[in-house]
Short mmCIF file of C-alpha atoms and ligand atoms in Angstrom, two decimals:
data_model
loop_
_atom_site.label_atom_id
_atom_site.label_comp_id
_atom_site.label_asym_id
_atom_site.label_seq_id
_atom_site.Cartn_x
_atom_site.Cartn_y
_atom_site.Cartn_z
CA UNK A 4 0.11 -0.13 -0.01
CA UNK A 5 1.02 3.56 -0.56
CA UNK A 6 2.71 5.70 2.01
CA UNK A 7 0.29 8.28 3.58
CA UNK A 8 1.24 11.72 5.30
CA UNK A 9 -0.69 10.46 8.35
CA UNK A 10 -2.66 7.57 9.60
CA UNK A 11 -5.23 8.42 12.51
CA UNK A 12 -5.98 5.22 14.21
CA UNK A 13 -9.49 5.51 15.87
CA UNK A 14 -12.35 7.88 14.71
CA UNK A 15 -13.69 9.10 17.89
CA UNK A 16 -13.92 12.81 18.75
CA UNK A 17 -10.11 12.94 19.43
CA UNK A 18 -9.23 11.02 15.88
CA UNK A 19 -11.98 12.68 13.86
CA UNK A 20 -11.30 16.07 14.96
CA UNK A 21 -7.35 15.48 14.06
CA UNK A 22 -8.18 13.67 10.62
CA UNK A 23 -10.55 16.84 9.75
CA UNK A 24 -7.81 19.50 10.53
CA UNK A 25 -5.12 17.84 8.91
CA UNK A 26 -7.24 17.15 5.74
CA UNK A 27 -8.31 20.76 5.73
CA UNK A 28 -4.76 21.62 5.88
CA UNK A 29 -4.06 19.71 2.76
CA UNK A 30 -2.29 16.48 4.48
CA UNK A 31 -2.82 13.03 2.96
CA UNK A 32 -4.81 11.57 5.82
CA UNK A 33 -6.12 8.03 6.29
CA UNK A 34 -8.46 7.77 9.14
CA UNK A 35 -9.03 4.10 10.53
CA UNK A 36 -11.39 2.64 13.03
CA UNK A 37 -12.36 -0.78 13.81
CA UNK A 38 -16.25 0.12 13.83
CA UNK A 39 -18.22 1.11 11.23
CA UNK A 40 -20.19 4.35 11.76
CA UNK A 41 -22.65 5.10 13.52
CA UNK A 42 -21.32 3.25 16.37
CA UNK A 43 -22.20 3.43 20.19
CA UNK A 44 -19.59 4.34 22.80
CA UNK A 45 -19.95 3.94 26.27
CA UNK A 46 -20.05 7.18 27.53
CA UNK A 47 -22.53 9.93 29.52
CA UNK A 48 -22.68 11.78 26.20
CA UNK A 49 -22.36 15.35 27.77
CA UNK A 50 -20.51 17.80 25.62
CA UNK A 51 -19.84 21.29 26.83
CA UNK A 52 -20.16 24.42 24.79
CA UNK A 53 -16.42 24.89 24.52
CA UNK A 54 -16.13 21.61 22.37
CA UNK A 55 -19.09 22.69 20.19
CA UNK A 56 -17.53 25.95 19.86
CA UNK A 57 -14.11 24.39 18.47
CA UNK A 58 -15.96 21.88 16.03
CA UNK A 59 -18.31 24.98 14.62
CA UNK A 60 -14.74 26.74 14.03
CA UNK A 61 -14.09 23.68 11.84
CA UNK A 62 -17.21 23.94 9.81
CA UNK A 63 -19.46 21.78 11.85
CA UNK A 64 -22.03 24.34 12.69
CA UNK A 65 -24.61 23.41 10.19
CA UNK A 66 -24.18 19.86 10.76
CA UNK A 67 -24.72 20.25 14.52
CA UNK A 68 -27.84 22.59 13.80
CA UNK A 69 -29.32 19.99 11.77
CA UNK A 70 -28.41 16.98 14.52
CA UNK A 71 -30.47 19.22 16.90
CA UNK A 72 -33.19 19.74 14.86
CA UNK A 73 -33.51 15.89 13.97
CA UNK A 74 -33.69 15.42 17.79
CA UNK A 75 -30.28 13.51 18.04
CA UNK A 76 -28.70 16.48 20.55
CA UNK A 77 -30.37 17.53 23.41
CA UNK A 78 -29.76 21.14 24.55
CA UNK A 79 -28.71 21.74 28.00
CA UNK A 80 -29.44 24.96 30.40
CA UNK A 81 -28.42 24.03 33.76
CA UNK A 82 -26.65 21.20 35.93
CA UNK A 83 -28.12 19.80 39.26
CA UNK A 84 -25.75 18.29 41.88
CA UNK A 85 -26.81 16.56 45.06
CA UNK A 86 -24.59 16.12 47.92
CA UNK A 87 -24.85 12.91 50.28
CA UNK A 88 -26.96 15.13 52.89
CA UNK A 89 -29.09 16.11 50.43
CA UNK A 90 -27.78 19.74 49.73
CA UNK A 91 -28.31 20.84 46.09
CA UNK A 92 -26.41 23.14 44.00
CA UNK A 93 -27.94 24.45 40.47
CA UNK A 94 -25.97 26.13 38.25
CA UNK A 95 -26.31 27.44 34.57
CA UNK A 96 -24.20 26.71 31.63
CA UNK A 97 -22.31 29.54 29.88
CA UNK A 98 -22.96 29.53 26.19
CA UNK A 99 -20.04 29.41 23.59
CA UNK A 100 -18.44 32.68 22.07
CA UNK A 101 -21.06 32.30 19.15
CA UNK A 102 -23.88 31.29 21.22
CA UNK A 103 -23.10 27.58 21.39
CA UNK A 104 -25.13 25.60 23.84
CA UNK A 105 -23.88 22.22 25.70
CA UNK A 106 -25.65 19.14 24.90
CA UNK A 107 -26.44 15.68 25.76
CA UNK A 108 -25.14 13.99 22.45
CA UNK A 109 -25.44 10.32 22.59
CA UNK A 110 -22.20 9.09 20.83
CA UNK A 111 -24.06 7.02 18.19
CA UNK A 112 -24.93 10.46 16.49
CA UNK A 113 -22.27 12.68 17.97
CA UNK A 114 -19.34 10.78 16.69
CA UNK A 115 -20.90 9.97 13.33
CA UNK A 116 -21.01 13.82 12.62
CA UNK A 117 -17.41 14.35 13.19
CA UNK A 118 -16.23 11.41 11.37
CA UNK A 119 -18.30 12.10 8.42
CA UNK A 120 -17.15 15.77 8.69
CA UNK A 121 -13.89 14.48 8.54
CA UNK A 122 -14.59 12.47 5.14
CA UNK A 123 -16.17 15.74 3.80
CA UNK A 124 -13.00 17.65 4.82
CA UNK A 125 -10.79 15.13 2.57
CA UNK A 126 -9.76 12.32 4.92
CA UNK A 127 -10.36 8.74 3.64
CA UNK A 128 -11.90 6.60 6.42
CA UNK A 129 -11.33 2.78 6.25
CA UNK A 130 -12.76 0.25 8.54
CA UNK A 131 -9.75 -1.56 9.90
CA UNK A 132 -8.99 -3.21 13.42
CA UNK A 133 -5.56 -1.91 13.81
CA UNK A 134 -3.34 -4.75 15.43
CA UNK A 135 0.00 -2.85 16.13
CA UNK A 136 2.40 -0.16 14.91
CA UNK A 137 5.12 -0.90 12.59
CA UNK A 138 8.44 0.26 14.51
CA UNK A 139 11.38 -0.14 12.93
CA UNK A 140 14.75 1.31 14.91
CA UNK A 141 12.33 2.54 17.67
CA UNK A 142 10.50 4.85 14.85
CA UNK A 143 6.77 4.32 14.13
CA UNK A 144 6.65 3.75 10.12
CA UNK A 145 3.12 2.76 9.71
CA UNK A 146 0.46 0.16 11.17
CA UNK A 147 -0.77 -3.29 10.63
CA UNK A 148 -4.38 -3.75 10.36
CA UNK A 149 -7.15 -6.33 9.82
CA UNK A 150 -9.37 -4.96 6.81
CA UNK A 151 -11.90 -7.33 5.28
CA UNK A 152 -10.07 -10.46 6.64
CA UNK A 153 -6.79 -9.66 5.28
CA UNK A 154 -3.81 -8.26 7.13
CA UNK A 155 -2.37 -5.43 5.74
CA UNK A 156 0.40 -3.05 6.51
CA UNK A 157 0.21 0.62 5.80
CA UNK A 158 3.08 2.98 5.74
CA UNK A 159 2.89 6.59 6.69
CA UNK A 160 5.01 9.52 7.65
CA UNK A 161 3.12 9.93 11.03
CA UNK A 162 0.96 7.72 12.97
CA UNK A 163 -1.74 9.33 15.56
CA UNK A 164 -2.78 6.86 18.37
CA UNK A 165 -6.54 7.93 18.91
CA UNK A 166 -7.77 4.40 19.94
CA UNK A 167 -9.00 5.38 23.05
CA UNK A 168 -8.45 3.80 26.34
CA UNK A 169 -7.36 0.43 25.30
CA UNK A 170 -4.92 2.22 22.44
CA UNK A 171 -2.66 -0.32 20.85
CA UNK A 172 -0.37 2.56 20.12
CA UNK A 173 -0.18 3.59 23.66
CA UNK A 174 0.43 0.14 24.99
CA UNK A 175 3.06 -0.63 22.32
CA UNK A 176 5.07 2.63 22.67
CA UNK A 177 4.65 4.08 26.08
CA UNK A 178 7.20 2.60 28.61
CA UNK A 179 5.56 -0.06 30.81
CA UNK A 180 6.61 1.65 34.24
CA UNK A 181 4.74 4.66 33.01
CA UNK A 182 1.26 3.51 32.20
CA UNK A 183 -1.72 4.68 34.26
CA UNK A 184 -2.04 3.50 37.63
CA UNK A 185 -5.18 2.45 39.19
CA UNK A 186 -5.65 5.80 41.31
CA UNK A 187 -5.73 7.86 37.98
CA UNK A 188 -8.21 5.54 36.54
CA UNK A 189 -11.99 5.16 36.79
CA UNK A 190 -14.66 2.45 35.89
CA UNK A 191 -18.02 3.54 35.00
CA UNK A 192 -21.38 1.84 33.94
CA UNK A 193 -23.78 3.72 31.13
CA UNK A 194 -27.30 2.60 30.43
CA UNK A 195 -30.37 4.29 28.56
CA UNK A 196 -33.38 4.79 30.74
CA UNK A 197 -36.67 5.18 28.84
CA UNK A 198 -39.29 5.87 31.74
CA UNK A 199 -37.95 8.51 33.96
CA UNK A 200 -39.67 11.99 34.57
CA UNK A 201 -36.54 13.88 33.60
CA UNK A 202 -35.50 17.40 34.68
CA UNK A 203 -35.90 19.16 31.49
CA UNK A 204 -32.61 20.53 30.13
CA UNK A 205 -30.79 19.74 33.21
CA UNK A 206 -27.88 17.31 33.73
CA UNK A 207 -27.95 15.69 37.43
CA UNK A 208 -25.00 14.64 39.34
CA UNK A 209 -25.54 12.67 42.56
CA UNK A 210 -22.52 12.45 45.15
CA UNK A 211 -22.92 9.76 47.93
CA UNK A 212 -20.74 7.91 50.35
CA UNK A 213 -20.80 4.67 48.64
CA UNK A 214 -18.90 5.90 45.26
CA UNK A 215 -17.36 8.92 46.25
CA UNK A 216 -15.19 10.27 44.85
CA UNK A 217 -17.20 8.98 41.93
CA UNK A 218 -20.92 10.02 41.42
CA UNK A 219 -24.10 8.93 39.68
CA UNK A 220 -25.71 10.90 36.79
CA UNK A 221 -28.91 11.31 34.82
CA UNK A 222 -28.35 13.46 31.71
CA UNK A 223 -31.66 13.76 29.66
CA UNK A 224 -31.99 12.93 26.16
CA UNK A 225 -35.65 13.37 25.28
CA UNK A 226 -38.79 12.93 26.43
CA UNK A 227 -38.71 10.55 29.41
CA UNK A 228 -35.38 9.21 28.20
CA UNK A 229 -31.96 9.94 29.41
CA UNK A 230 -28.35 8.58 29.97
CA UNK A 231 -27.97 7.15 33.33
CA UNK A 232 -24.79 5.82 35.20
CA UNK A 233 -22.16 5.96 37.78
CA UNK A 234 -18.50 5.87 37.86
CA UNK A 235 -15.88 5.18 40.58
CA UNK A 236 -12.17 5.44 40.77
CA UNK A 237 -10.37 1.93 39.97
CA UNK A 238 -8.64 1.60 43.16
CA UNK A 239 -11.58 2.00 45.22
CA UNK A 240 -13.98 -0.30 42.97
CA UNK A 241 -11.04 -3.04 43.20
CA UNK A 242 -10.97 -2.55 46.99
CA UNK A 243 -14.81 -2.78 48.16
CA UNK A 244 -15.47 -5.69 45.10
CA UNK A 245 -18.87 -4.40 44.16
CA UNK A 246 -20.89 -4.86 40.97
CA UNK A 247 -21.48 -1.51 39.39
CA UNK A 248 -25.05 -3.30 38.35
CA UNK A 249 -26.09 -3.71 41.82
CA UNK A 250 -24.87 0.19 42.28
CA UNK A 251 -27.05 1.47 39.53
CA UNK A 252 -29.96 -0.80 41.18
CA UNK A 253 -29.17 0.77 44.64
CA UNK A 254 -29.22 4.16 43.05
CA UNK A 255 -32.50 3.68 41.27
CA UNK A 256 -34.10 2.70 44.75
CA UNK A 257 -33.38 5.78 46.12
CA UNK A 258 -36.55 7.19 47.25
CA UNK A 259 -36.32 10.40 45.26
CA UNK A 260 -35.17 8.57 42.03
CA UNK A 261 -37.70 5.78 42.20
CA UNK A 262 -40.73 8.03 42.52
CA UNK A 263 -39.64 9.23 39.03
CA UNK A 264 -39.61 6.07 37.23
CA UNK A 265 -42.91 5.81 35.14
CA UNK A 266 -42.17 1.73 34.63
CA UNK A 267 -40.02 0.33 36.99
CA UNK A 268 -37.17 1.69 35.54
CA UNK A 269 -36.68 0.46 31.90
CA UNK A 270 -32.69 0.34 31.09
CA UNK A 271 -31.16 -0.78 27.54
CA UNK A 272 -27.74 -0.72 26.37
CA UNK A 273 -25.92 -1.22 29.72
CA UNK A 274 -22.02 -1.19 29.41
CA UNK A 275 -19.18 -0.85 31.43
CA UNK A 276 -15.98 0.98 30.38
CA UNK A 277 -12.70 2.69 31.54
CA UNK A 278 -11.68 5.99 31.96
CA UNK A 279 -7.67 7.24 32.36
CA UNK A 280 -7.55 10.67 34.04
CA UNK A 281 -5.15 13.44 32.94
CA UNK A 282 -3.79 13.90 36.43
CA UNK A 283 -1.08 11.37 36.50
CA UNK A 284 2.29 13.11 36.04
CA UNK A 285 5.13 12.57 33.25
CA UNK A 286 3.43 10.49 30.54
CA UNK A 287 4.82 10.27 27.18
CA UNK A 288 2.43 11.41 24.54
CA UNK A 289 5.04 11.58 21.61
CA UNK A 290 7.37 9.09 19.74
CA UNK A 291 9.33 9.20 16.79
CA UNK A 292 6.92 9.26 14.18
CA UNK A 293 3.87 9.28 16.29
CA UNK A 294 1.71 10.95 18.98
CA UNK A 295 -1.37 10.31 21.28
CA UNK A 296 -4.45 12.26 21.34
CA UNK A 297 -7.77 11.93 23.76
CA UNK A 298 -8.21 9.11 25.74
CA UNK A 299 -4.94 7.15 24.01
CA UNK A 300 -3.03 9.78 25.80
CA UNK A 301 -5.26 9.90 28.87
CA UNK A 302 -6.76 13.55 29.06
CA UNK A 303 -9.91 12.77 31.03
CA UNK A 304 -10.87 15.18 33.94
CA UNK A 305 -10.67 13.39 37.23
CA UNK A 306 -13.26 15.07 39.02
CA UNK A 307 -16.12 15.03 36.38
CA UNK A 308 -14.83 12.07 34.07
CA UNK A 309 -15.67 14.47 31.15
CA UNK A 310 -13.03 13.71 28.05
CA UNK A 311 -14.64 14.64 25.07
CA UNK A 312 -13.67 18.44 25.22
CA UNK A 313 -9.86 17.57 26.11
CA UNK A 314 -10.06 15.14 23.17
CA UNK A 315 -10.82 17.57 20.96
CA UNK A 316 -8.46 20.43 22.66
CA UNK A 317 -5.40 17.74 22.23
CA UNK A 318 -6.47 17.17 18.48
CA UNK A 319 -6.09 20.89 17.80
CA UNK A 320 -2.86 21.13 19.70
CA UNK A 321 -1.43 17.60 18.10
CA UNK A 322 -2.43 19.15 14.37
CA UNK A 323 -0.52 22.41 15.27
CA UNK A 324 2.40 20.10 16.07
CA UNK A 325 2.10 18.03 13.23
CA UNK A 326 1.64 20.84 10.54
CA UNK A 327 4.79 22.31 12.02
CA UNK A 328 6.84 19.17 12.11
CA UNK A 329 5.88 18.67 8.26
CA UNK A 330 6.98 22.22 7.26
CA UNK A 331 10.31 21.29 8.96
CA UNK A 332 10.49 17.75 7.50
CA UNK A 333 11.23 16.37 10.80
CA UNK A 334 8.83 14.23 12.72
CA UNK A 335 11.12 12.74 15.40
CA UNK A 336 10.06 12.82 19.23
CA UNK A 337 12.57 15.83 19.60
CA UNK A 338 10.60 17.72 17.04
CA UNK A 339 7.01 16.58 18.40
CA UNK A 340 7.87 16.76 21.90
CA UNK A 341 6.45 20.40 22.13
CA UNK A 342 2.99 18.92 21.92
CA UNK A 343 3.59 17.32 25.29
CA UNK A 344 4.38 21.19 26.82
CA UNK A 345 1.45 22.46 24.79
CA UNK A 346 -1.14 19.75 26.35
CA UNK A 347 0.46 20.50 29.82
CA UNK A 348 -0.11 24.46 29.08
CA UNK A 349 -3.68 23.78 28.28
CA UNK A 350 -5.07 21.41 30.48
CA UNK A 351 -2.93 20.74 33.43
CA UNK A 352 -3.79 23.49 35.74
CA UNK A 353 -7.23 22.15 35.36
CA UNK A 354 -6.50 18.44 35.63
CA UNK A 355 -4.43 19.19 38.87
CA UNK A 356 -7.08 21.46 40.64
CA UNK A 357 -9.69 18.83 39.70
CA UNK A 358 -7.61 15.91 41.20
CA UNK A 359 -7.05 17.91 44.52
CA UNK A 360 -10.82 18.27 44.65
CA UNK A 361 -11.42 14.48 43.79
CA UNK A 362 -8.79 13.56 46.78
CA UNK A 363 -10.51 16.10 48.89
CA UNK A 364 -13.87 14.36 48.65
CA UNK A 365 -12.53 10.94 48.75
CA UNK A 366 -10.44 12.01 52.21
CA UNK A 367 -13.00 14.31 53.79
CA UNK A 368 -16.37 13.31 52.36
CA UNK A 369 -18.45 15.85 54.56
CA UNK A 370 -16.39 18.64 52.29
CA UNK A 371 -19.09 17.76 49.38
CA UNK A 372 -22.01 18.67 51.82
CA UNK A 373 -19.91 21.92 53.07
CA UNK A 374 -19.45 22.81 49.12
CA UNK A 375 -22.55 22.35 47.70
CA UNK A 376 -24.31 24.01 50.64
CA UNK A 377 -22.24 26.79 50.48
CA UNK A 378 -20.92 27.29 46.93
CA UNK A 379 -22.52 29.57 44.57
CA UNK A 380 -22.92 28.84 41.12
CA UNK A 381 -19.93 30.49 39.98
CA UNK A 382 -17.32 28.45 42.34
CA UNK A 383 -14.65 26.84 41.09
CA UNK A 384 -16.38 23.65 42.11
CA UNK A 385 -19.37 24.58 40.09
CA UNK A 386 -17.69 25.84 37.13
CA UNK A 387 -15.46 22.84 36.64
CA UNK A 388 -18.52 20.65 36.34
CA UNK A 389 -20.02 22.84 33.84
CA UNK A 390 -17.02 23.52 31.53
CA UNK A 391 -15.62 19.91 32.04
CA UNK A 392 -18.60 17.77 32.13
C1 FAD B 401 -18.87 5.66 31.35
C2 FAD B 401 -18.43 6.56 30.71
C3 FAD B 401 -19.00 7.76 30.91
C4 FAD B 401 -18.26 9.06 30.51
N1 FAD B 401 -19.05 10.23 30.24
C5 FAD B 401 -18.35 11.30 29.59
C6 FAD B 401 -19.39 12.53 29.47
O1 FAD B 401 -20.58 12.55 29.81
N2 FAD B 401 -18.56 13.62 29.04
C7 FAD B 401 -17.47 13.60 28.37
O2 FAD B 401 -16.89 14.70 27.88
N3 FAD B 401 -16.69 12.35 28.46
C8 FAD B 401 -17.48 11.47 29.17
N4 FAD B 401 -16.59 9.95 29.17
C9 FAD B 401 -15.09 10.40 28.62
C10 FAD B 401 -15.30 10.28 26.81
O3 FAD B 401 -16.22 9.17 26.65
C11 FAD B 401 -13.75 10.13 26.17
O4 FAD B 401 -13.03 10.98 26.88
C12 FAD B 401 -14.08 10.11 24.91
O5 FAD B 401 -14.75 9.18 24.16
C13 FAD B 401 -12.55 10.29 24.30
O6 FAD B 401 -12.79 10.36 22.73
P1 FAD B 401 -11.62 9.55 21.84
O7 FAD B 401 -11.64 10.13 20.71
O8 FAD B 401 -10.21 9.89 22.74
O9 FAD B 401 -11.58 8.09 22.39
P2 FAD B 401 -13.00 7.17 21.76
O10 FAD B 401 -14.29 7.96 21.90
O11 FAD B 401 -12.85 5.93 22.71
O12 FAD B 401 -12.58 6.57 20.41
C14 FAD B 401 -11.65 5.83 20.19
C15 FAD B 401 -11.78 5.14 18.75
O13 FAD B 401 -11.04 4.18 18.58
C16 FAD B 401 -11.58 2.84 17.83
N5 FAD B 401 -10.54 2.01 18.03
C17 FAD B 401 -10.17 1.10 19.29
N6 FAD B 401 -9.33 0.29 18.95
C18 FAD B 401 -8.77 0.38 17.70
C19 FAD B 401 -7.98 -0.30 16.93
N7 FAD B 401 -7.20 -1.07 17.49
N8 FAD B 401 -8.10 -0.19 15.58
C20 FAD B 401 -9.10 0.91 15.09
N9 FAD B 401 -9.86 1.54 15.87
C21 FAD B 401 -9.78 1.47 17.07
C22 FAD B 401 -12.79 2.94 18.71
O14 FAD B 401 -13.59 1.96 18.14
C23 FAD B 401 -13.27 4.17 18.60
O15 FAD B 401 -13.98 4.56 17.75
C24 FAD B 401 -16.98 9.13 29.68
C25 FAD B 401 -16.11 7.60 29.50
C26 FAD B 401 -17.15 6.75 30.38
C27 FAD B 401 -16.44 5.56 29.92
#
């Protein structure tokens, strides 16, 4: 197969955004995903206005507006957060600079919009299960993938690992002693519920002792339907040996939730997946001929579990770096390393602050009652939830 400028492995928000920008810049981009689109991705589906604003700048505003008018994306106005003792915090979402809203955007629809935009921007999409990067003398020179029942090797000047939490690029390239550890990871269960009295235009967060510093959520997707789930830090989950399905059943049995179920709680598409937080220091995101974006790098907010906005931020920083590297004719790690500094600059402060809050909630659970009771909607706590859903 002919050598491509860039192969992007994974067509989720990180990969599809990367492919869109690079194709718009005139590079020859091959976008690969093991799934055909549209496809589901286990997620809470909440997308903050900042992410929508960036996609709008890439020419996606019409696609997003059409998706909203088809009823696929559900616009949000506010968030509601309940503390263990029942204190409540309500805060309003700020709009983007061009009036962009935040949404509950089921990934079945949302990811297909960005993947299609990458294709419309000039990237070639192929359904392919990437088995491993091709590494020659420590440098990634392409990928090996299963395509239509045969194994193909495709060379590329650069490979982008955008293949999520279980990334084969990360696993192969990042030094073993430097992978994500359990305290910087989480596990979460997501389902769709079809018979709930929703709080209109409101995402709901419930923090309570059994799952702190995690939370349960109800994110409405339409009339009586919602994305519902809960997540826990992986080390705590392993210690307590709990089943997330049982925790969800318990959550649905909370009197305040139970009374809102119209037919006992009809769940579909129950699924569990992992999250890698951006709070772990010194992780390597660049290699000779390759770099990592989104969940493959591990850019999820450790307090909120939100990763879509950061995936898109990392994609924009990666493309800036890649374009510069191509202009210099140097795609070595030395040339790409500036991407790690850019990510640090753009995201570390918020990650660090969120990790501090997360640990505070874990060690001093009463703090959440204090914070929710005292904090106003412009507090750092509320704003973190609003901007990094
Ligand atoms: C339960 C749960 C709830 C969450 N809720 C929210 C939320 O409400 N808001 C939010 O912002 N974030 C949320 N997140 C985090 C969010 O889902 C991720 O941060 C986001 O999906 C990252 O996007 P990505 O493009 O990096 O990776 P992904 O969306 O995981 O995309 C990776 C893509 O790579 C493909 N792929 C994987 N391996 C291969 C391979 N070997 N070959 C080819 N293709 C491959 C996959 O098919 C997939 O399409 C949640 C996560 C979980 C688990």
